[in-house]
Coordinates of C-alpha atoms in Angstrom, one line a residue:
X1 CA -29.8 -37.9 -19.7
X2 CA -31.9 -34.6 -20.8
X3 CA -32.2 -33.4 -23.8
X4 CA -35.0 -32.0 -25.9
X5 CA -35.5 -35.4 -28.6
X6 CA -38.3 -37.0 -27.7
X7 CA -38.3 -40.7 -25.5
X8 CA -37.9 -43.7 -28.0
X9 CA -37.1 -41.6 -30.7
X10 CA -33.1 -40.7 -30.6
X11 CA -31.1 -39.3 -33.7
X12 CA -28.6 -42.0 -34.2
X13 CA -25.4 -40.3 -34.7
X14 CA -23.8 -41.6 -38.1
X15 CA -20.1 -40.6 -37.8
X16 CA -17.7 -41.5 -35.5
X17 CA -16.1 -39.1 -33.4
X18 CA -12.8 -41.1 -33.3
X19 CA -11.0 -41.6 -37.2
X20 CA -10.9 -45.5 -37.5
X21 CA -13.6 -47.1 -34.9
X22 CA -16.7 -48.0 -36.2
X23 CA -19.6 -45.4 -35.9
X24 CA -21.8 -48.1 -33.7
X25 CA -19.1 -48.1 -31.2
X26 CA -20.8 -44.6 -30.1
X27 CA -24.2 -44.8 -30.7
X28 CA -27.8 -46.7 -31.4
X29 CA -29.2 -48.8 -28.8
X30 CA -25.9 -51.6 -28.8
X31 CA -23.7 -48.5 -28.4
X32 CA -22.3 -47.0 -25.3
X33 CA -24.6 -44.8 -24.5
X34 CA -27.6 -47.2 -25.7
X35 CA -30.1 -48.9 -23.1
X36 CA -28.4 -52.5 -24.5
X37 CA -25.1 -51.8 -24.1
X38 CA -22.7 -54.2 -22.7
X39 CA -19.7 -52.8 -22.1
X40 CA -17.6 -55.9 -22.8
X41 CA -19.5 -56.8 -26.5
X42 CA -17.5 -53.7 -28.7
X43 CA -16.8 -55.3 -31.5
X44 CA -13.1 -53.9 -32.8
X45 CA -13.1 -56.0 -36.2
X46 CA -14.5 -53.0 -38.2
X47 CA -11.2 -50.5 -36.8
X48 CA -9.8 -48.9 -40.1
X49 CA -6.3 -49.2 -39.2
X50 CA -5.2 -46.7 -42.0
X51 CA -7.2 -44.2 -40.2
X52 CA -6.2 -45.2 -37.1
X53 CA -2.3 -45.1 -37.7
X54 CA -3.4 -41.4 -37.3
X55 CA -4.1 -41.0 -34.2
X56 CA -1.2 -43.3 -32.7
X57 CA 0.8 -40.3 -31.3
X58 CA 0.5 -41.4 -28.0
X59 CA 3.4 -40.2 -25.7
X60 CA 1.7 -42.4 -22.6
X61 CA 0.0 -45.9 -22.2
X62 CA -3.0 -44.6 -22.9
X63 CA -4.2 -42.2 -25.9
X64 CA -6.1 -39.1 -23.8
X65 CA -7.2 -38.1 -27.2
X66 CA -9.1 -40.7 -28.1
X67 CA -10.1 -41.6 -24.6
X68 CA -12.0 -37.8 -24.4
X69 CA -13.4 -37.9 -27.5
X70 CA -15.0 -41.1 -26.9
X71 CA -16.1 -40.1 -23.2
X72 CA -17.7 -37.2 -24.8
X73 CA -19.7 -39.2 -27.6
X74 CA -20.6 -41.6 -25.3
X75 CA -21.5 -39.4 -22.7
X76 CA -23.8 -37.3 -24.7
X77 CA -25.0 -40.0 -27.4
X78 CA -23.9 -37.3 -30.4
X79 CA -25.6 -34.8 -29.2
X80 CA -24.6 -31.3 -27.6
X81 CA -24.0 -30.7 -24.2
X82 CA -27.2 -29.0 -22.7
X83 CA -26.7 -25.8 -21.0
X84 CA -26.9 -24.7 -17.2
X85 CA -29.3 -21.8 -16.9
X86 CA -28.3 -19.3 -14.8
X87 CA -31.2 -19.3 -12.3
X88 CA -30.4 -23.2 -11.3
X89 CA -26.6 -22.5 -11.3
X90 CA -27.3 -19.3 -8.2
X91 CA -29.6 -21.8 -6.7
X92 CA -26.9 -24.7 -6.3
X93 CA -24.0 -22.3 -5.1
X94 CA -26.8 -21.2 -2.6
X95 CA -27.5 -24.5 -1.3
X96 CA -23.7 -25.6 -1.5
X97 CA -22.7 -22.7 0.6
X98 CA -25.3 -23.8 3.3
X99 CA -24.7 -27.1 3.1
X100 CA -20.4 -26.2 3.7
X101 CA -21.5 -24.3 6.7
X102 CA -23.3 -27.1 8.2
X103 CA -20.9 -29.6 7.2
X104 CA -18.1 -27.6 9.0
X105 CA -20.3 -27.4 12.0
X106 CA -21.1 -31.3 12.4
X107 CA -17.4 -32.8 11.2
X108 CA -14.8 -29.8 12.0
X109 CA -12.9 -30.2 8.1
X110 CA -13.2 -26.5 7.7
X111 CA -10.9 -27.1 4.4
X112 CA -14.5 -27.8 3.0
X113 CA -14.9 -24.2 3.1
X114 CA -12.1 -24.1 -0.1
X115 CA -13.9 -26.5 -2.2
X116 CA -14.4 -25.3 -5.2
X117 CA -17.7 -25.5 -7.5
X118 CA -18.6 -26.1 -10.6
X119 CA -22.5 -26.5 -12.1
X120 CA -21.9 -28.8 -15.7
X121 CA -23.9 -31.1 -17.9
X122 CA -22.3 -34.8 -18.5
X123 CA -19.2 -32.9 -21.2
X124 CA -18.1 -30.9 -17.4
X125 CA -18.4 -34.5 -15.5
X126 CA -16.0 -36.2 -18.6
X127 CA -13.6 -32.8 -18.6
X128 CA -13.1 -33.7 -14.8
X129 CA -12.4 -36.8 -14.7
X130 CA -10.4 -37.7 -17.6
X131 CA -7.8 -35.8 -15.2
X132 CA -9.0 -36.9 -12.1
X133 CA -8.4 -41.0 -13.0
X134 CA -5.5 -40.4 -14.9
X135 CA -3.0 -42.0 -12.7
X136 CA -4.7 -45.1 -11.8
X137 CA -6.0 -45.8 -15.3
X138 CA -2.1 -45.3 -16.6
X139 CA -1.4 -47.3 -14.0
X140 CA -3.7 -50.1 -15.5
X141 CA -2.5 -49.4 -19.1
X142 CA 1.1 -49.8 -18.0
X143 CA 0.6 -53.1 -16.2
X144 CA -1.2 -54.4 -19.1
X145 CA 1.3 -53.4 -21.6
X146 CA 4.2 -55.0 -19.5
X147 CA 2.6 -58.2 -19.8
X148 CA 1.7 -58.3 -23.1
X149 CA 5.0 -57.1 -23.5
X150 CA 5.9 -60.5 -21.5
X151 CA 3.9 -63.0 -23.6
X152 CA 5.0 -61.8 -26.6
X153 CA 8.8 -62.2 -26.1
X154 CA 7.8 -66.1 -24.1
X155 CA 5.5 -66.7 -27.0
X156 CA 6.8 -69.4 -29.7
X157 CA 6.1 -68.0 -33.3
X158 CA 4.0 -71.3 -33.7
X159 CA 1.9 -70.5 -30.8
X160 CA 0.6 -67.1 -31.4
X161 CA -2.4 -68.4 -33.1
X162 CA -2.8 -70.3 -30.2
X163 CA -3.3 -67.5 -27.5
X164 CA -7.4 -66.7 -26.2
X165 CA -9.3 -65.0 -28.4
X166 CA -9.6 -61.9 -26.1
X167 CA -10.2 -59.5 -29.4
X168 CA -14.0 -58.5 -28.9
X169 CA -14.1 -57.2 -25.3
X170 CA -12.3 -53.7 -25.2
X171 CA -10.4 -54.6 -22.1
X172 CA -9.8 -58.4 -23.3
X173 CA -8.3 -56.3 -26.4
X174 CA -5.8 -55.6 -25.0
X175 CA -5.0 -58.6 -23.1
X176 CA -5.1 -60.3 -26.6
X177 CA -2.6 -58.1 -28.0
X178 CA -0.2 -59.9 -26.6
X179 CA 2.0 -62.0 -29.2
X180 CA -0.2 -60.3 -32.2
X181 CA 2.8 -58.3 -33.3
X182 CA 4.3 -54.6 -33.2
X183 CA 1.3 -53.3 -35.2
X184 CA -1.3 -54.2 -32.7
X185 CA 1.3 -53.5 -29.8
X186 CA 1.2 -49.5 -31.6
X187 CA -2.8 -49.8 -31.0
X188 CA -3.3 -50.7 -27.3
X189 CA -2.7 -47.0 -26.4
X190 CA -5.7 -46.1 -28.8
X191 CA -7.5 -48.8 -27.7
X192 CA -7.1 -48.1 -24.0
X193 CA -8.4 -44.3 -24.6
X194 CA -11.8 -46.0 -26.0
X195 CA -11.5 -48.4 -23.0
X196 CA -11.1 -45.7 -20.7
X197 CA -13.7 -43.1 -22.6
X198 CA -16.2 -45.3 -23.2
X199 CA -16.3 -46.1 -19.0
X200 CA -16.0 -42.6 -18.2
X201 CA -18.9 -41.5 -20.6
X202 CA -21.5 -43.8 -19.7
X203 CA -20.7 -42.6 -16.0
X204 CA -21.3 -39.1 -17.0
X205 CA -24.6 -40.2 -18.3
X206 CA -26.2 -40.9 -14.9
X207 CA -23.7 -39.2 -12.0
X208 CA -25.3 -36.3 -10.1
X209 CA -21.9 -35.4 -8.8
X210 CA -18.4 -36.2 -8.3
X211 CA -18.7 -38.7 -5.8
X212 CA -22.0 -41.1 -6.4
X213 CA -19.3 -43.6 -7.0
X214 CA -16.0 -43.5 -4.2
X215 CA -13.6 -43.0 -7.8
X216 CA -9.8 -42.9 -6.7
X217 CA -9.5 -39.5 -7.9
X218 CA -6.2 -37.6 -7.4
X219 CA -7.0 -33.8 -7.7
X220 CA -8.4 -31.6 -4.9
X221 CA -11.4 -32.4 -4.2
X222 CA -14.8 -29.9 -5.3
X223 CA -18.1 -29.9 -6.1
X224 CA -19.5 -30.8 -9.0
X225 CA -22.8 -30.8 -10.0
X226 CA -24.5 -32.7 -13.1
X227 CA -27.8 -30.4 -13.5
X228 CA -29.1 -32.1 -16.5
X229 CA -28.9 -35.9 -14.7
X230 CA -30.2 -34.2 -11.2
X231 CA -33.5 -33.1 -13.3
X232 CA -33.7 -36.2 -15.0
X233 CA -33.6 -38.0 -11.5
X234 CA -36.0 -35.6 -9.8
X235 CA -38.5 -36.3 -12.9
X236 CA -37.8 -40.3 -12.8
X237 CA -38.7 -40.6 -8.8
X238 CA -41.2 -37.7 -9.0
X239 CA -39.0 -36.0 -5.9
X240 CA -39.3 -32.2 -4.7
X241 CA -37.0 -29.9 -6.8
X242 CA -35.8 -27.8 -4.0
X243 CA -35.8 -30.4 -1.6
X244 CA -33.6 -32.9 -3.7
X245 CA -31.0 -30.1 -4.6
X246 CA -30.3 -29.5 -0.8
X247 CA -29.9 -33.2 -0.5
X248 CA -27.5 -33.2 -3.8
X249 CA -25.9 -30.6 -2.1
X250 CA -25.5 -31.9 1.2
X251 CA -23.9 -35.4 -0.1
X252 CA -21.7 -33.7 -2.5
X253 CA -20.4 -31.4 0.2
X254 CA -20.0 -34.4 3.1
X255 CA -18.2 -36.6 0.6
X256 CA -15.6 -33.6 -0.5
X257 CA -14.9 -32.6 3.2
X258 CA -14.2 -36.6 3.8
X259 CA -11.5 -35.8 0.9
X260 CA -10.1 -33.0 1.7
X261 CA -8.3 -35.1 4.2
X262 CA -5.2 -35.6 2.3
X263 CA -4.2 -39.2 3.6
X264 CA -7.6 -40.1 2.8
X265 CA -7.2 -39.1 -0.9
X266 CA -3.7 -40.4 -1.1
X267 CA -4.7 -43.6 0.2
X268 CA -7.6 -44.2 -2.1
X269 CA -5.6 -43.5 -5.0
X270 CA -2.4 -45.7 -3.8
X271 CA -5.0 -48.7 -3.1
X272 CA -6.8 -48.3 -6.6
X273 CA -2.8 -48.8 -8.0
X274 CA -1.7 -51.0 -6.1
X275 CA -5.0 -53.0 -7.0
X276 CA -5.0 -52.4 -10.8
X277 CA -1.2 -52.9 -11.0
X278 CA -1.6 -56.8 -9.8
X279 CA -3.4 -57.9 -12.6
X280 CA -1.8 -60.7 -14.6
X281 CA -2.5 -61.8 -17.9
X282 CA -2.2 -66.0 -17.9
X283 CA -3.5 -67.7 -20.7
X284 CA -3.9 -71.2 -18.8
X285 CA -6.4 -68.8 -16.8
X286 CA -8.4 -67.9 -19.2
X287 CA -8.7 -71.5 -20.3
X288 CA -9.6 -72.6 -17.1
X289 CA -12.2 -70.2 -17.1
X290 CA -13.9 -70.6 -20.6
X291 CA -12.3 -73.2 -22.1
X292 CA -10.0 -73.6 -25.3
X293 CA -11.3 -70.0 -27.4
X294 CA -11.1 -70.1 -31.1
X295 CA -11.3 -66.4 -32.1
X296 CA -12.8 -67.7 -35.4
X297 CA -15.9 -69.5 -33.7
X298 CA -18.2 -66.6 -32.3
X299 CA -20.4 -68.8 -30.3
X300 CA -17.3 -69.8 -28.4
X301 CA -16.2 -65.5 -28.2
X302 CA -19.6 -64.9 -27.1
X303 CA -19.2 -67.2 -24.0
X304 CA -16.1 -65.4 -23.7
X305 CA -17.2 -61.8 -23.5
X306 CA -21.3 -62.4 -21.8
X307 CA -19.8 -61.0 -18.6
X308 CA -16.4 -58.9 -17.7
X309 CA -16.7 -59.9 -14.3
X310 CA -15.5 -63.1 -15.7
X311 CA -12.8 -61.9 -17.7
X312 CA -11.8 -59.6 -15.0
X313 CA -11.6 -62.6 -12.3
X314 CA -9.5 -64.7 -15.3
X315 CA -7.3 -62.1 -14.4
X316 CA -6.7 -61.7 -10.6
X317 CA -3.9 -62.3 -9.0
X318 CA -3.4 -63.1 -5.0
X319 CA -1.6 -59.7 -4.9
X320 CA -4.7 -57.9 -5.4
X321 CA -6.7 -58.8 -2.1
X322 CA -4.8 -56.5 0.2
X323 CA -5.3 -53.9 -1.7
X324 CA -9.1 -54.4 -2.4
X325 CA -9.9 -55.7 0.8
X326 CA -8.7 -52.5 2.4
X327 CA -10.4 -50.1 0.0
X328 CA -13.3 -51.8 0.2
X329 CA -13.4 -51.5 4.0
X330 CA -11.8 -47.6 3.5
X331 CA -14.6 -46.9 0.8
X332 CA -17.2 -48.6 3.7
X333 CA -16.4 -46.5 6.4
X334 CA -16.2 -43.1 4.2
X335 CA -19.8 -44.0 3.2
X336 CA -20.5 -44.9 6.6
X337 CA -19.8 -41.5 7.9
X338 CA -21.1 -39.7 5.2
X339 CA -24.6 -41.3 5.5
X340 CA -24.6 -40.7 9.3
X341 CA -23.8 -37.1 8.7
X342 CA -26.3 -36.0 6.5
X343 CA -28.9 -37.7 8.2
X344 CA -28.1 -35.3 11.0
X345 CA -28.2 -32.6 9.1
X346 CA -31.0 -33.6 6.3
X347 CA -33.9 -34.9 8.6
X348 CA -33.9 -31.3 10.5
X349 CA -34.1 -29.4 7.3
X350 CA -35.6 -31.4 4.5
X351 CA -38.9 -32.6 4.7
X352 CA -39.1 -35.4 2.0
X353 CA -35.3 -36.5 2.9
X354 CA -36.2 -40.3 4.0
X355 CA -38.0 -40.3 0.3
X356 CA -35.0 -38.8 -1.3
X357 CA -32.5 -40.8 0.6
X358 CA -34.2 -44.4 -0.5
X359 CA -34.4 -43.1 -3.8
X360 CA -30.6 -42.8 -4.0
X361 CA -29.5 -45.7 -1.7
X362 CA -31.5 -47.3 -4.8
X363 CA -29.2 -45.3 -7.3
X364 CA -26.0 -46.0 -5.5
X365 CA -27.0 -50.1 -5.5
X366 CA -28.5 -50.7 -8.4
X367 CA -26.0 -49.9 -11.2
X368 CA -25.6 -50.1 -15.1
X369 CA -23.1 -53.3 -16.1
X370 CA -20.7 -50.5 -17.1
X371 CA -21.0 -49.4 -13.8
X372 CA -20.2 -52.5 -12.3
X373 CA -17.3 -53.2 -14.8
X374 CA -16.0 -50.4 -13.5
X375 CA -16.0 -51.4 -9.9
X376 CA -14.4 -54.4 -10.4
X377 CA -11.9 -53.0 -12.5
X378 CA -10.8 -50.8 -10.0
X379 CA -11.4 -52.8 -7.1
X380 CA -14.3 -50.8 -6.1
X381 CA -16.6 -53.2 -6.0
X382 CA -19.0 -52.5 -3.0
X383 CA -22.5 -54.1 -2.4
X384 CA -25.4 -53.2 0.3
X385 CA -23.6 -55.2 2.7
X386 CA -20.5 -53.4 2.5
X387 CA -22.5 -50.0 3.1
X388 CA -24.0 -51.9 5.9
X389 CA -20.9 -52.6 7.4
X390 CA -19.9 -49.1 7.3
X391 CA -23.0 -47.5 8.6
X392 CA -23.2 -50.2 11.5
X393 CA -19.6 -49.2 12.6
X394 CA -20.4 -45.7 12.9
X395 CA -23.6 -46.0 14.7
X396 CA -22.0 -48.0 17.5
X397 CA -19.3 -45.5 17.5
X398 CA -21.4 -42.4 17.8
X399 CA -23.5 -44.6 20.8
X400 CA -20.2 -44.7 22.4
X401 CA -18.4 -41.5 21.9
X402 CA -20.8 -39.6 20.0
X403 CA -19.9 -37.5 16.6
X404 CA -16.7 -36.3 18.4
X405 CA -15.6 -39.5 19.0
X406 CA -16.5 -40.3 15.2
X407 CA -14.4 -37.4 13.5
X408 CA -11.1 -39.4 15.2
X409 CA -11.4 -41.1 12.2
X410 CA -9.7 -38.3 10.2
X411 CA -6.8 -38.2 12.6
X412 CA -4.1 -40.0 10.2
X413 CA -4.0 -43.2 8.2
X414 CA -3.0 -45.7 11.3
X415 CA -6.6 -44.8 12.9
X416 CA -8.5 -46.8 10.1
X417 CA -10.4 -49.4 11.7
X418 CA -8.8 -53.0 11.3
X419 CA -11.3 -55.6 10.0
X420 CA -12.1 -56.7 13.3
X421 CA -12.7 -53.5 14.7
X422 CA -15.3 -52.3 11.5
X423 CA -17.2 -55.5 13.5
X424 CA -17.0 -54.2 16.9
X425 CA -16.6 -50.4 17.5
X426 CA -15.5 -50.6 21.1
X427 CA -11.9 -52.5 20.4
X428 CA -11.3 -49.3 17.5
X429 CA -12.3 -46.9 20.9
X430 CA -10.0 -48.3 22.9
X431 CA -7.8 -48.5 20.5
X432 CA -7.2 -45.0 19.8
X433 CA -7.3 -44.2 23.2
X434 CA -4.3 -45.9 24.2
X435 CA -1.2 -43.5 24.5
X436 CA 1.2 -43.0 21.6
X437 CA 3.6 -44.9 23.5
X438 CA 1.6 -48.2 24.2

């Protein structure tokens, strides 16, 4: 992230922005935004609850509160949000309304042309999303609270002591709340806000836009652009500056048309719901997974929180590979089609684009643990051979039926390819060819 301290040398914050947590929750190198963070490591046993009983007004299952103030710690490290300077602000709108007109041009979604746009440093990216994952992360905190909800009415007064030790992972917090009494059941909606900030900060600290990740956002979609992150990229990869804000430009712009089909954007978020709505909290699970946990032994909490993929998997239910399967091959295809579009577009009118687009296939791959927590969370989880997938359905399309043929995919929800069909183009063509009435 830019800023003006110098490389190895950052002003550790010393408060915390949220009453009650624990200053290192938000800052130095074990912190959020620190290069050794590990997202499921927070440790909670320092939380002041005095303090915290506070900021327990929490109408929802999660405290928005807490969950921006900590998104906007994290995402900034304590520091202030750097500014946009005007100059780079014209230039972007330029190269966004370019890269609209284009976009219109090769894919027909002329409801690109209303896409807003919006130049931000990581606070804008946080303000945006905080609303824009709102649904499917209350949808999250609501499952979770039902079963903890659960376990604690099934749970034996003798055998609460008994339950994993979930309480030094943020989002095994939770789970462990479950049978730990009405005063920890009056935190989960505190706790899911730092859950929830925490993820969406550390985000903020590396997106270029609104749409390096395929997020199941609910709003309309727009174009954002995260102009301190984009120079800190263009400086890591030593890129062209004009060059790589056309490409920045061009993505953006393709992946916002995709969403400005509504079904699409309904459907993304509906999967993400369904998906984070199936987890189950089972203590035999857990056990099977890690063993027998004794919150007072920290070698055996250690094993316990060294990877949320684990704990996430402890948690997965059977319900939840319909839904993730068919995001996953949703999410595929979107990508698919974006990629093939602004390689038409980009290799006519950026000279370095090859360099530029390795550099963020590289981005999009290689991501940050919180990154990946996040993924799986959501069910987003997508590796190169997904995008493979994707890219090598769309090419056989477009050798079939060419781009026209291709943009068929926005016609309604019953036109996404089946899993067999993401394998072999030609059955989704005849497919869709048959008439309404076969």
């Amino acid at each position: 992230m830019a800023d003006s301290s110098q490389p190895g040398d950052p002003e550790e914050p010393d408060e915390s922005p949220v009453p009650g947590l624990p200053p290192f929750l938000f800052g130095g190198p074990g912190g959020p935004g620190g290069e050794n963070f590990d997202p499921a490591n927070f440790d909670l046993s320092q939380i002041d609850l005095s303090q915290m009983m506070r900021i327990l007004q929490s109408t929802g299952p999660v405290n928005w509160e807490v969950a921006r103030q900590t998104a906007e710690w994290v995402a900034l490290e304590g520091r202030p949000d750097p500014s946009v300077a005007a100059a780079d602000r014209a230039q972007l709108e330029e190269l966004a309304h370019a890269a609209q007109t284009l976009v219109v041009g090769e894919t027909g979604l002329t409801a690109t042309f209303a896409t807003t746009l919006t130049t931000v440093g990581p606070k804008g990216w946080v303000d945006l999303h905080l609303v824009a994952l709102k649904p499917v992360l209350e949808a999250l905190a609501t499952t979770l609270g039902a079963a903890m909800q659960q376990d604690e009415d099934d749970a034996e007064p003798d055998d609460l002591a008994g339950l994993p030790g979930l309480e030094n992972t943020p989002f095994a917090a939770m789970a462990g709340l479950a049978g730990m009494g009405n005063m920890m059941s009056m935190l989960a909606p505190a706790l899911l806000g730092v859950q929830a900030g925490s993820m969406i900060g550390y985000l903020a600290q590396h997106a270029l836009g609104r749409y390096d990740l395929p997020l199941p956002t609910s709003d309309a979609p727009s174009l954002c652009f995260v102009v301190p992150n984009i120079d800190t990229f263009e400086s890591e990869w030593s890129l062209p500056r004009d060059d790589l804000r056309f490409y920045v430009a061009l993505h953006e712009t393709v992946h916002a048309a995709a969403r400005s089909v509504p079904w699409l954007r309904e459907r993304l978020v509906e999967l993400a719901t369904q998906y984070v709505s199936s987890y189950e909290i089972d203590p035999s699970a857990f056990e099977a997974e890690f063993g027998m946990i004794d919150p007072q032994d920290p070698e055996a909490m250690q094993r316990l929180t060294e990877s949320p993929e684990r704990v996430l998997g402890a948690m997965q239910s059977a319900r939840q590979v319909a839904p993730r399967e068919e995001l996953q091959r949703l999410t595929s295809v979107v990508e698919g089609y974006a990629d093939h579009v602004m390689a038409r577009i980009g290799r006519r009118l950026i000279p370095t684009f090859d360099q530029i687009h390795e550099a963020m296939q590289r981005h999009r791959v290689e991501r940050g643990e919180a990154e990946r927590f996040i993924e799986g969370l959501l069910g987003l989880k997508l590796e190169r051979a997904h995008y493979e997938r994707g890219q090598a359905f769309v090419e056989g399309v477009v050798e079939r039926a060419g781009l026209e043929g291709l943009n068929r995919l926005w016609d309604g929800l019953d036109v996404l390819p089946t899993p067999n069909e993401l394998d072999a183009p030609g059955l989704w063509l005849a497919r869709i060819d048959l008439p309404d009435d076969a």
